[in-house]
Short mmCIF file of C-alpha atoms in Angstrom, two decimals:
data_model
loop_
_atom_site.label_atom_id
_atom_site.label_comp_id
_atom_site.label_asym_id
_atom_site.label_seq_id
_atom_site.Cartn_x
_atom_site.Cartn_y
_atom_site.Cartn_z
CA MET A 1 11.44 23.73 -28.21
CA GLU A 2 12.09 24.66 -24.58
CA THR A 3 14.12 22.15 -22.53
CA GLN A 4 13.62 21.93 -18.76
CA LYS A 5 15.58 19.87 -16.26
CA THR A 6 14.65 18.22 -12.95
CA GLN A 7 15.78 15.32 -10.82
CA VAL A 8 12.64 13.15 -10.93
CA VAL A 9 9.56 13.06 -13.16
CA ILE A 10 6.47 11.17 -12.07
CA VAL A 11 4.14 10.38 -14.96
CA GLY A 12 0.62 10.10 -13.55
CA GLY A 13 -0.96 12.11 -10.75
CA GLY A 14 -3.26 9.48 -9.27
CA PRO A 15 -2.94 8.34 -5.64
CA ASN A 16 0.30 6.42 -6.20
CA GLY A 17 1.98 9.21 -8.13
CA ILE A 18 0.91 11.91 -5.70
CA THR A 19 1.95 9.89 -2.65
CA LEU A 20 5.35 9.36 -4.25
CA ALA A 21 5.54 13.10 -4.98
CA ASN A 22 4.94 13.79 -1.27
CA TYR A 23 7.85 11.49 -0.44
CA MET A 24 10.05 13.28 -2.97
CA GLY A 25 9.03 16.56 -1.36
CA MET A 26 9.97 15.23 2.07
CA TYR A 27 13.34 13.98 0.79
CA GLY A 28 14.08 17.32 -0.88
CA ILE A 29 14.19 16.01 -4.46
CA GLN A 30 13.31 18.37 -7.33
CA THR A 31 10.26 16.66 -8.84
CA VAL A 32 7.75 17.28 -11.63
CA VAL A 33 4.43 15.39 -11.73
CA LEU A 34 2.72 15.14 -15.13
CA GLU A 35 -1.03 14.47 -14.97
CA ALA A 36 -3.11 14.53 -18.15
CA SER A 37 -6.40 15.25 -16.38
CA GLU A 38 -7.01 18.70 -14.93
CA GLU A 39 -9.35 17.34 -12.25
CA ILE A 40 -9.50 14.36 -9.92
CA LEU A 41 -11.38 11.65 -11.79
CA PRO A 42 -14.95 11.16 -10.49
CA TYR A 43 -15.23 7.46 -11.42
CA PRO A 44 -15.98 4.81 -8.77
CA ARG A 45 -12.59 3.48 -7.75
CA ALA A 46 -10.73 2.21 -4.67
CA VAL A 47 -12.57 2.13 -1.33
CA GLY A 48 -10.38 0.02 0.97
CA MET A 49 -7.03 0.87 2.55
CA ASP A 50 -5.15 -1.55 4.78
CA ASP A 51 -2.76 -0.96 7.66
CA GLU A 52 0.36 -1.22 5.50
CA ALA A 53 -0.93 1.42 3.10
CA MET A 54 -1.87 3.70 6.00
CA ARG A 55 1.69 3.35 7.22
CA VAL A 56 2.93 4.45 3.79
CA LEU A 57 0.74 7.56 4.05
CA GLN A 58 2.12 8.12 7.54
CA GLY A 59 5.64 8.13 6.15
CA ALA A 60 4.65 10.90 3.75
CA GLY A 61 2.96 12.90 6.50
CA LEU A 62 -0.53 12.28 5.10
CA ALA A 63 -2.12 9.66 7.34
CA ASP A 64 -3.55 11.83 10.09
CA GLU A 65 -5.41 13.99 7.59
CA ALA A 66 -6.46 11.13 5.30
CA ILE A 67 -7.94 8.99 8.06
CA LYS A 68 -10.32 11.81 9.02
CA ASP A 69 -12.39 10.80 5.97
CA MET A 70 -12.18 7.05 6.63
CA ILE A 71 -14.25 4.53 8.57
CA ARG A 72 -11.93 2.29 10.60
CA ASN A 73 -12.15 -1.44 11.33
CA VAL A 74 -14.97 -2.14 8.86
CA PRO A 75 -15.82 -5.87 8.76
CA LEU A 76 -15.91 -7.86 5.51
CA ARG A 77 -18.66 -10.47 5.23
CA TYR A 78 -19.31 -13.25 2.73
CA TYR A 79 -22.92 -14.33 2.11
CA ASN A 80 -24.19 -17.43 0.33
CA ALA A 81 -27.15 -17.80 -2.03
CA ARG A 82 -29.60 -17.92 0.90
CA GLY A 83 -28.28 -14.65 2.33
CA VAL A 84 -26.52 -16.38 5.23
CA CYS A 85 -23.12 -15.04 6.28
CA PHE A 86 -20.68 -17.94 5.87
CA ALA A 87 -17.42 -16.10 6.62
CA GLU A 88 -16.34 -12.82 8.17
CA VAL A 89 -13.10 -10.86 8.20
CA LYS A 90 -13.02 -8.67 11.30
CA PRO A 91 -9.42 -7.97 12.28
CA LYS A 92 -8.77 -5.91 15.38
CA THR A 93 -4.98 -6.08 15.60
CA ALA A 94 -2.87 -3.06 14.66
CA GLN A 95 0.71 -4.35 14.66
CA TYR A 96 1.75 -1.76 12.07
CA GLY A 97 0.20 1.13 13.95
CA TRP A 98 -3.11 1.39 12.04
CA PRO A 99 -6.39 -0.55 11.67
CA MET A 100 -6.25 -3.34 9.10
CA ARG A 101 -9.42 -2.35 7.19
CA ASN A 102 -10.25 1.29 6.52
CA ILE A 103 -13.02 2.33 4.13
CA PHE A 104 -12.65 5.56 2.19
CA MET A 105 -13.66 7.34 -1.02
CA GLN A 106 -10.70 7.77 -3.31
CA GLN A 107 -11.56 11.25 -4.56
CA LEU A 108 -11.50 12.60 -0.99
CA THR A 109 -8.19 10.93 -0.17
CA GLU A 110 -6.65 12.14 -3.43
CA ALA A 111 -7.63 15.69 -2.54
CA THR A 112 -5.85 15.29 0.82
CA MET A 113 -2.76 13.93 -0.95
CA ARG A 114 -2.66 16.88 -3.34
CA GLU A 115 -3.07 19.35 -0.50
CA GLY A 116 -0.01 17.71 1.07
CA LEU A 117 2.10 18.81 -1.89
CA GLN A 118 1.57 22.43 -0.91
CA ARG A 119 4.17 21.86 1.84
CA PHE A 120 6.96 21.49 -0.72
CA ASP A 121 8.51 24.09 -3.02
CA ASN A 122 10.53 21.36 -4.74
CA VAL A 123 7.47 19.54 -6.20
CA ASP A 124 5.66 20.86 -9.27
CA LEU A 125 2.27 19.28 -10.04
CA ARG A 126 1.40 20.00 -13.68
CA LEU A 127 -2.26 19.27 -14.41
CA GLY A 128 -3.27 18.93 -18.05
CA HIS A 129 0.30 18.03 -19.09
CA THR A 130 0.65 14.87 -21.18
CA MET A 131 3.77 12.84 -21.94
CA GLN A 132 4.03 12.19 -25.67
CA ALA A 133 7.36 10.38 -25.93
CA ILE A 134 10.10 9.02 -23.68
CA SER A 135 13.69 7.95 -24.30
CA GLN A 136 16.73 7.42 -22.12
CA THR A 137 20.51 7.19 -22.10
CA ASP A 138 22.85 5.92 -19.42
CA ASP A 139 22.70 9.20 -17.52
CA ARG A 140 19.28 10.78 -18.16
CA VAL A 141 15.69 10.31 -19.30
CA THR A 142 14.10 12.64 -21.84
CA LEU A 143 10.35 13.21 -22.15
CA GLU A 144 8.44 15.11 -24.81
CA VAL A 145 5.46 16.81 -23.16
CA THR A 146 2.50 18.97 -24.18
CA ASP A 147 0.93 21.33 -21.65
CA ASN A 148 -2.75 22.19 -21.15
CA THR A 149 -2.62 24.69 -24.03
CA GLY A 150 -1.06 22.21 -26.46
CA LYS A 151 2.39 23.77 -26.27
CA ALA A 152 5.23 21.25 -26.50
CA TYR A 153 8.37 21.19 -24.37
CA THR A 154 11.16 18.79 -23.43
CA LEU A 155 11.75 17.59 -19.89
CA GLU A 156 15.04 15.98 -18.86
CA ALA A 157 15.29 14.03 -15.61
CA ASP A 158 17.68 11.81 -13.70
CA PHE A 159 14.87 9.32 -13.02
CA VAL A 160 11.27 8.70 -14.13
CA VAL A 161 8.57 6.82 -12.28
CA ALA A 162 5.60 5.70 -14.39
CA SER A 163 2.42 5.78 -12.34
CA ASP A 164 0.17 6.18 -15.36
CA GLY A 165 -2.12 3.21 -14.88
CA ALA A 166 -2.79 -0.11 -16.57
CA ARG A 167 -2.69 1.49 -20.04
CA SER A 168 0.70 3.04 -19.21
CA GLU A 169 2.09 4.93 -22.16
CA VAL A 170 5.53 4.84 -20.57
CA ARG A 171 5.44 1.04 -20.38
CA LYS A 172 4.27 0.78 -23.99
CA GLN A 173 6.93 3.13 -25.35
CA LEU A 174 9.66 1.28 -23.47
CA GLU A 175 8.29 -1.94 -25.02
CA ILE A 176 7.83 -3.70 -21.69
CA GLY A 177 5.42 -6.63 -21.92
CA TYR A 178 2.29 -6.81 -19.74
CA THR A 179 1.22 -10.43 -19.47
CA GLY A 180 -1.78 -12.05 -17.83
CA ILE A 181 -5.49 -12.44 -18.43
CA THR A 182 -8.64 -10.40 -18.90
CA HIS A 183 -11.54 -11.90 -16.97
CA GLU A 184 -14.66 -12.67 -18.97
CA ALA A 185 -17.28 -11.26 -16.63
CA LYS A 186 -17.75 -7.50 -16.44
CA TRP A 187 -19.09 -5.77 -13.36
CA ILE A 188 -21.20 -2.63 -12.99
CA VAL A 189 -20.04 -0.36 -10.18
CA VAL A 190 -22.55 2.09 -8.68
CA ASP A 191 -22.00 4.78 -6.06
CA ALA A 192 -25.16 6.01 -4.32
CA ALA A 193 -25.64 8.88 -1.87
CA ASN A 194 -28.25 9.42 0.87
CA ASP A 195 -27.87 5.81 2.00
CA LYS A 196 -29.81 4.78 5.12
CA LEU A 197 -29.27 1.00 4.99
CA ASN A 198 -28.25 -0.39 8.39
CA ALA A 199 -25.39 -2.53 7.10
CA PRO A 200 -22.08 -1.07 8.38
CA TYR A 201 -19.81 -3.55 6.63
CA THR A 202 -18.57 -4.70 3.24
CA ALA A 203 -20.75 -7.57 1.98
CA LEU A 204 -19.75 -9.95 -0.80
CA HIS A 205 -22.86 -11.86 -1.86
CA ALA A 206 -21.93 -15.11 -3.58
CA ASP A 207 -25.41 -15.54 -5.04
CA PRO A 208 -25.21 -17.67 -8.20
CA SER A 209 -28.33 -15.97 -9.61
CA ARG A 210 -26.29 -12.72 -9.73
CA PRO A 211 -23.23 -12.21 -7.53
CA PHE A 212 -23.06 -8.70 -6.08
CA VAL A 213 -21.17 -6.53 -3.61
CA CYS A 214 -22.52 -3.96 -1.15
CA ILE A 215 -20.02 -1.62 0.53
CA TYR A 216 -20.64 0.78 3.40
CA LEU A 217 -18.90 4.11 2.63
CA PRO A 218 -18.35 7.37 4.54
CA TYR A 219 -20.81 10.24 4.61
CA GLN A 220 -24.00 8.26 3.79
CA TYR A 221 -22.63 6.78 0.57
CA ARG A 222 -22.80 3.14 -0.45
CA ARG A 223 -21.32 1.21 -3.33
CA TRP A 224 -23.12 -1.54 -5.22
CA GLU A 225 -21.42 -3.85 -7.69
CA PHE A 226 -23.29 -6.31 -9.90
CA MET A 227 -21.93 -9.01 -12.17
CA LEU A 228 -22.94 -8.81 -15.82
CA PHE A 229 -23.79 -12.01 -17.65
CA PRO A 230 -22.45 -12.62 -21.18
CA HIS A 231 -25.87 -12.22 -22.83
CA GLU A 232 -26.54 -8.81 -21.21
CA ASN A 233 -25.97 -5.51 -22.98
CA GLU A 234 -23.56 -3.30 -21.02
CA GLU A 235 -25.08 0.01 -22.12
CA GLU A 236 -28.61 -1.08 -21.27
CA MET A 237 -27.59 -2.50 -17.90
CA CYS A 238 -25.90 0.79 -16.96
CA GLN A 239 -29.16 2.73 -17.23
CA GLU A 240 -30.31 4.19 -13.92
CA GLU A 241 -33.74 2.55 -14.02
CA VAL A 242 -32.10 -0.87 -14.46
CA ILE A 243 -29.70 -0.22 -11.58
CA ARG A 244 -32.54 0.88 -9.30
CA LYS A 245 -34.42 -2.30 -10.13
CA LEU A 246 -31.39 -4.42 -9.18
CA ILE A 247 -30.93 -2.58 -5.89
CA ARG A 248 -34.67 -2.72 -5.16
CA GLY A 249 -34.43 -6.49 -5.18
CA HIS A 250 -32.26 -6.27 -2.07
CA ILE A 251 -33.50 -3.25 -0.08
CA GLY A 252 -37.04 -2.74 -1.36
CA ASP A 253 -38.55 0.73 -1.65
CA ASP A 254 -35.63 2.32 0.24
CA VAL A 255 -33.97 2.51 -3.16
CA ASP A 256 -36.28 5.42 -3.98
CA ASP A 257 -34.43 7.59 -1.44
CA LEU A 258 -31.02 6.95 -3.00
CA ASP A 259 -29.26 9.47 -5.22
CA ILE A 260 -27.36 7.55 -7.89
CA VAL A 261 -24.08 9.42 -8.29
CA ARG A 262 -22.03 7.24 -10.64
CA ILE A 263 -22.54 4.17 -12.80
CA ARG A 264 -19.65 2.57 -14.65
CA ALA A 265 -18.89 -0.89 -16.06
CA TYR A 266 -15.46 -2.39 -15.44
CA THR A 267 -13.46 -5.19 -16.98
CA HIS A 268 -11.19 -6.97 -14.50
CA ASN A 269 -7.61 -7.83 -15.41
CA SER A 270 -4.81 -9.81 -13.80
CA ARG A 271 -1.55 -8.69 -15.39
CA VAL A 272 2.10 -8.15 -14.48
CA ALA A 273 4.77 -6.23 -16.39
CA ASP A 274 7.72 -8.26 -17.61
CA THR A 275 10.02 -5.96 -15.65
CA PHE A 276 9.33 -3.18 -13.14
CA THR A 277 12.54 -1.31 -13.99
CA LYS A 278 14.26 -0.39 -17.22
CA GLY A 279 17.36 1.74 -16.90
CA ARG A 280 16.37 4.89 -15.04
CA VAL A 281 12.63 4.27 -15.36
CA MET A 282 10.48 2.44 -12.81
CA LEU A 283 6.89 1.26 -13.15
CA CYS A 284 4.57 1.77 -10.18
CA GLY A 285 1.08 0.55 -9.28
CA ASP A 286 -1.20 -0.54 -12.13
CA ALA A 287 1.52 0.31 -14.65
CA ALA A 288 3.52 -2.57 -13.13
CA HIS A 289 0.76 -4.94 -12.01
CA ILE A 290 -3.02 -4.89 -11.98
CA THR A 291 -5.27 -6.98 -9.78
CA PRO A 292 -9.04 -7.60 -9.65
CA PRO A 293 -10.73 -5.86 -6.70
CA TRP A 294 -11.80 -8.89 -4.66
CA ALA A 295 -9.01 -8.77 -2.10
CA GLY A 296 -9.12 -4.96 -1.95
CA GLN A 297 -5.38 -4.84 -2.68
CA GLY A 298 -5.05 -2.87 -5.93
CA LEU A 299 -4.28 0.57 -4.51
CA ASN A 300 -2.67 -0.95 -1.42
CA SER A 301 -0.25 -2.87 -3.59
CA GLY A 302 0.59 0.32 -5.49
CA LEU A 303 1.35 2.18 -2.28
CA ARG A 304 3.71 -0.63 -1.28
CA ASP A 305 5.50 0.06 -4.57
CA VAL A 306 5.67 3.75 -3.70
CA VAL A 307 7.43 3.27 -0.37
CA ASN A 308 9.93 0.83 -1.91
CA ILE A 309 10.71 3.22 -4.77
CA ALA A 310 10.79 6.45 -2.77
CA TRP A 311 13.88 6.03 -0.62
CA LYS A 312 15.86 4.35 -3.39
CA VAL A 313 15.14 7.08 -5.96
CA ALA A 314 15.81 9.79 -3.37
CA ALA A 315 19.13 8.23 -2.34
CA ALA A 316 20.17 7.74 -5.98
CA ALA A 317 19.16 11.30 -6.87
CA LYS A 318 21.33 12.59 -3.99
CA GLY A 319 24.24 10.44 -5.21
CA ARG A 320 24.25 8.33 -2.06
CA ILE A 321 23.71 4.99 -3.82
CA PRO A 322 24.40 3.81 -7.39
CA VAL A 323 21.63 3.66 -9.99
CA SER A 324 21.98 -0.13 -10.09
CA VAL A 325 20.33 -0.38 -6.65
CA LEU A 326 17.02 0.61 -8.30
CA ASN A 327 16.91 -2.86 -9.85
CA THR A 328 16.22 -4.30 -6.40
CA TYR A 329 12.72 -2.81 -6.65
CA ASP A 330 11.71 -5.54 -9.10
CA GLN A 331 13.41 -8.19 -6.97
CA GLU A 332 11.64 -7.13 -3.82
CA ARG A 333 8.15 -6.29 -5.08
CA ARG A 334 7.38 -8.73 -7.91
CA GLY A 335 6.69 -11.81 -5.81
CA HIS A 336 4.32 -10.16 -3.34
CA ALA A 337 2.43 -8.24 -6.02
CA THR A 338 1.94 -11.48 -7.95
CA ASP A 339 0.80 -13.33 -4.81
CA LEU A 340 -1.87 -10.70 -4.18
CA ILE A 341 -3.14 -11.04 -7.75
CA ALA A 342 -3.45 -14.78 -7.23
CA LEU A 343 -5.36 -14.17 -3.98
CA ALA A 344 -7.78 -11.80 -5.75
CA ASP A 345 -8.26 -14.27 -8.60
CA ASN A 346 -9.14 -17.03 -6.14
CA MET A 347 -11.50 -14.83 -4.14
CA GLY A 348 -13.18 -13.69 -7.36
CA ALA A 349 -13.65 -17.30 -8.44
CA VAL A 350 -15.30 -18.09 -5.08
CA LEU A 351 -17.59 -15.07 -5.26
CA GLY A 352 -18.44 -15.31 -8.94
CA MET A 353 -19.74 -18.88 -9.10
CA THR A 354 -22.96 -18.99 -11.13
CA ASN A 355 -23.40 -22.76 -11.11
CA PRO A 356 -25.84 -23.52 -8.24
CA ILE A 357 -24.37 -26.98 -7.59
CA LEU A 358 -20.78 -25.72 -7.31
CA ALA A 359 -21.97 -22.77 -5.21
CA GLY A 360 -23.70 -25.21 -2.86
CA ILE A 361 -20.52 -27.23 -2.44
CA ARG A 362 -18.61 -24.02 -1.73
CA ASP A 363 -21.12 -22.97 0.93
CA TRP A 364 -20.92 -26.39 2.58
CA ILE A 365 -17.12 -26.22 2.75
CA PHE A 366 -17.21 -22.79 4.40
CA LYS A 367 -19.90 -23.91 6.85
CA ALA A 368 -17.73 -26.86 7.84
CA SER A 369 -14.67 -24.61 8.25
CA ASP A 370 -16.55 -22.43 10.74
CA SER A 371 -16.29 -25.24 13.30
CA VAL A 372 -12.49 -25.25 13.12
CA ASP A 373 -11.07 -22.62 15.48
CA ASN A 374 -7.75 -22.10 13.67
CA LEU A 375 -9.42 -21.67 10.29
CA ARG A 376 -12.01 -19.29 11.71
CA GLU A 377 -9.23 -17.18 13.24
CA HIS A 378 -7.41 -17.30 9.89
CA LEU A 379 -10.46 -15.72 8.26
CA VAL A 380 -11.35 -13.25 10.99
CA GLU A 381 -7.85 -11.80 11.26
CA PHE A 382 -7.31 -11.64 7.48
CA LYS A 383 -4.35 -14.01 7.84
CA PHE A 384 -4.98 -15.49 4.40
CA LYS A 385 -3.50 -12.30 2.87
CA PRO A 386 0.07 -13.12 1.80
CA LYS A 387 2.76 -11.27 3.72
CA ALA A 388 5.56 -9.50 1.93
CA HIS A 389 8.89 -11.22 2.64
CA ILE A 390 12.06 -9.88 1.03
CA THR A 391 14.50 -12.72 0.52
CA LYS A 392 16.68 -11.02 -2.12
CA GLY A 393 17.53 -7.35 -2.31
CA ILE A 394 18.70 -4.91 0.34
CA VAL A 395 18.59 -7.40 3.21
CA HIS A 396 21.19 -9.41 5.11
CA HIS A 397 20.20 -12.98 5.93
CA GLU A 398 22.89 -14.57 8.08
CA ALA A 399 22.01 -18.12 7.03
CA ASP A 400 21.90 -19.47 3.48
CA GLU A 401 18.54 -21.12 4.07
CA ILE A 402 15.74 -18.60 4.55
CA TYR A 403 12.70 -19.85 6.44
CA PRO A 404 9.20 -18.39 5.91
CA ASP A 405 9.01 -17.32 9.56
CA SER A 406 12.31 -15.42 9.42
CA LEU A 407 11.76 -11.86 10.64
CA VAL A 408 14.49 -10.53 8.35
CA GLY A 409 12.83 -9.21 5.20
CA GLN A 410 9.45 -8.76 6.87
CA LEU A 411 7.81 -5.52 7.93
CA PHE A 412 8.92 -4.27 11.32
CA ILE A 413 6.15 -3.64 13.83
CA GLN A 414 5.03 -0.16 14.82
CA PRO A 415 3.93 0.16 18.44
CA ASP A 416 3.64 3.36 20.42
CA VAL A 417 6.66 4.35 22.48
CA GLU A 418 7.26 7.05 25.07
CA ILE A 419 9.85 9.65 24.13
CA ALA A 420 11.99 11.80 26.42
CA ASP A 421 9.21 14.20 27.44
CA GLY A 422 6.86 11.33 28.34
CA SER A 423 4.51 11.70 25.38
CA ARG A 424 3.53 8.76 23.21
CA GLU A 425 4.52 8.55 19.55
CA LYS A 426 4.22 5.97 16.83
CA PHE A 427 7.62 4.34 16.52
CA ASP A 428 8.08 5.23 12.82
CA GLU A 429 8.14 8.90 13.83
CA VAL A 430 11.11 8.16 16.07
CA GLN A 431 12.93 6.20 13.36
CA GLY A 432 12.81 9.03 10.83
CA PRO A 433 12.74 8.80 7.02
CA TRP A 434 15.98 6.86 6.45
CA PHE A 435 17.63 3.78 7.95
CA SER A 436 17.54 3.14 11.68
CA VAL A 437 19.62 0.87 13.90
CA ILE A 438 17.67 -0.13 17.00
CA GLY A 439 19.01 -1.81 20.10
CA PHE A 440 16.87 -3.31 22.84
CA ARG A 441 18.33 -2.20 26.20
CA THR A 442 21.54 -1.73 24.23
CA ASN A 443 23.21 1.33 22.72
CA PRO A 444 23.82 0.18 19.13
CA LEU A 445 26.12 3.10 18.32
CA ALA A 446 28.65 1.86 20.86
CA TYR A 447 29.40 -1.14 18.62
CA VAL A 448 29.64 0.61 15.22
CA SER A 449 33.07 0.95 13.61
CA GLU A 450 34.34 4.35 12.48
CA GLU A 451 34.14 3.24 8.86
CA ASN A 452 30.49 2.28 9.24
CA LYS A 453 29.71 5.45 11.19
CA ALA A 454 30.96 7.48 8.24
CA PHE A 455 29.04 5.54 5.60
CA TRP A 456 25.74 5.32 7.44
CA ALA A 457 25.90 8.98 8.45
CA GLY A 458 25.78 9.69 4.71
CA LEU A 459 22.36 8.03 4.68
CA ASP A 460 21.17 10.01 7.74
CA THR A 461 20.91 6.78 9.73
CA ARG A 462 19.32 7.14 13.16
CA TYR A 463 20.44 5.10 16.19
CA ILE A 464 17.84 4.23 18.82
CA GLN A 465 17.92 2.51 22.20
CA VAL A 466 14.66 0.97 23.40
CA ASN A 467 14.31 0.71 27.18
CA ARG A 468 11.67 -0.98 29.27
CA SER A 469 8.84 1.16 30.54
CA LYS A 470 9.66 3.15 33.69
CA SER A 471 13.23 1.86 33.76
CA GLY A 472 14.73 5.26 34.62
CA PHE A 473 15.05 6.89 38.04
CA SER A 474 11.68 8.70 37.79
CA TYR A 475 9.11 9.89 35.25
CA HIS A 476 11.31 12.91 34.54
CA GLU A 477 14.63 11.07 34.75
CA ARG A 478 14.51 8.53 31.98
CA LEU A 479 17.41 6.39 30.87
CA GLN A 480 19.44 8.16 28.20
CA ALA A 481 22.22 6.58 26.17
CA GLU A 482 25.01 8.66 24.64
CA GLY A 483 24.65 9.61 20.97
CA VAL A 484 21.31 7.86 20.38
CA VAL A 485 17.60 8.48 20.70
CA SER A 486 16.23 6.72 23.80
CA VAL A 487 12.59 5.62 24.08
CA GLU A 488 10.50 3.48 26.41
CA ASP A 489 8.55 0.39 25.35
CA VAL A 490 5.30 1.35 27.11
CA ASP A 491 3.23 -1.66 26.01
CA HIS A 492 6.07 -4.25 26.06
CA THR A 493 5.46 -4.86 22.35
CA LEU A 494 9.04 -4.31 21.27
CA GLU A 495 10.36 -6.55 24.04
CA ASP A 496 8.13 -9.36 22.73
CA TRP A 497 9.41 -8.74 19.19
CA PHE A 498 13.08 -8.84 20.23
CA THR A 499 12.43 -11.97 22.30
CA ALA A 500 11.03 -13.67 19.19
CA ALA A 501 13.99 -12.40 17.15
CA ARG A 502 16.44 -13.83 19.73
CA ASP A 503 18.83 -10.91 19.24
CA LYS A 504 19.29 -7.40 20.55
CA ILE A 505 19.76 -5.26 17.43
CA VAL A 506 17.63 -4.74 14.34
CA ILE A 507 18.46 -2.64 11.27
CA VAL A 508 15.30 -1.21 9.68
CA ARG A 509 15.07 0.19 6.16
CA PRO A 510 13.32 3.48 5.29
CA ASP A 511 10.31 1.47 4.04
CA ARG A 512 10.18 -0.25 7.48
CA PHE A 513 11.31 -3.67 6.32
CA VAL A 514 13.80 -5.46 8.53
CA ALA A 515 17.17 -5.35 6.78
CA ALA A 516 19.06 -7.39 9.39
CA ILE A 517 18.87 -8.80 12.91
CA CYS A 518 22.05 -9.38 14.90
CA SER A 519 23.82 -9.36 18.24
CA PRO A 520 25.98 -6.35 19.21
CA SER A 521 29.13 -8.33 18.34
CA ARG A 522 27.84 -9.03 14.81
CA LEU A 523 26.50 -5.53 14.11
CA ASN A 524 29.44 -4.43 11.97
CA GLU A 525 29.22 -7.62 9.95
CA ALA A 526 25.57 -6.84 9.14
CA LEU A 527 26.30 -3.18 8.41
CA ASP A 528 29.21 -4.19 6.17
CA ALA A 529 27.00 -6.57 4.18
CA LEU A 530 24.30 -3.93 3.67
CA ARG A 531 26.89 -1.26 2.86
CA LYS A 532 28.29 -3.51 0.15
CA GLN A 533 24.80 -3.87 -1.38
CA LEU A 534 24.30 -0.10 -1.33
CA SER A 535 27.75 0.86 -2.63
#
């Protein structure tokens, strides 16, 4: 049997696996992607992408193309049994550089992601190739694979990332538990084309007679989702004439103009793997954790996994950090992924009430909350979504007690800045794909010891000085600091952030989480602490 070797194997070529492959391409890592299907799956799947996920795509060089097929800033509305909107999520902020709610069709975005791989000679996407077995030693992982003709071969890799879904064969063969619950109620998901309904939003109808969802999609598509009751036959309910009857009850004869494209019944699960890492293998997306769709965070949560995994695997594959650092992935991602599952469970319980009395109480509570300004803002700006906060892992907290509002361990903001030629860029583009050390009106490099310069140069660390807007001598004579990239804070957003941080220097990780905040005099102390964690 032929044996092939590579640095990284990604098992599963869905959106998480392909996004990760784009990162591996960008980092210059020899990568093989194994995908059992020869085509992008046509089933109804994810439709919502948040600002954090868009930022992940940006990091892989995919966002500008992907967002061309998305509808931005789509509101989310909740309706009660009488068809009255009792809550609305309509965020307008873009602190991470992108709108908070973007509606898309997964098959289109997946096509864009796969096209992105054509940029890289070091990534090999193998469609129709199926992993049959996996084993590992201290220094390599071995996979037995069959190709699209049935021919078997062996693939050896330094690292493997399993992005092969909730039924992950990698997870099963490594005997990693997957604990949680399967929800009793099934839902039928329907995608329809030629939609003319004037409802440009996502609507969750908490109607106890039959809860349903109606989602405005790009290019005259719309998604309908209907709860199935225990006494109903799934096969019968998935017939097109039954589906048209259900939709007719809400839009009348306009249903006759719809083209029903897909009908599929889904069972919802809330499960988390017992560990996200085992030796040189990491679980990503649904292979690690699966969430019901009610918070729209399934794919988004997987993409957060991707950006956490990507830089660590790339650095380990290049020999820049030890393999043990990969274990921080579980430390850093488990809590937030679990919090989002809990949020989805709670939202599903609110939506799926079929007891009219309990549904009435729910509606009354939400009506009462609408008169409270802070609670209304909490709903409108989607502030009930838990924020990721890394308290353990590759972060340096100066104090032993970590407060929830600590900026260390949270995502760094992404405003626009002006670069040397006066053009505007998103700040992540200035920071580059590895670590960055950013000083506000301060040259951070001037305070770095020679020992730290040598270590952090090995991680391609970028040093940046942020100046106030128009603080140079003229438009063409901007302030420039020696040895660093200098930019201007055109909207004063970074100045506000540093004011809140109460320090002048921030160290930002490749996944854009704040690794440390410090004064110039304490910069080497912070760099030393992070260097120790990465060495």
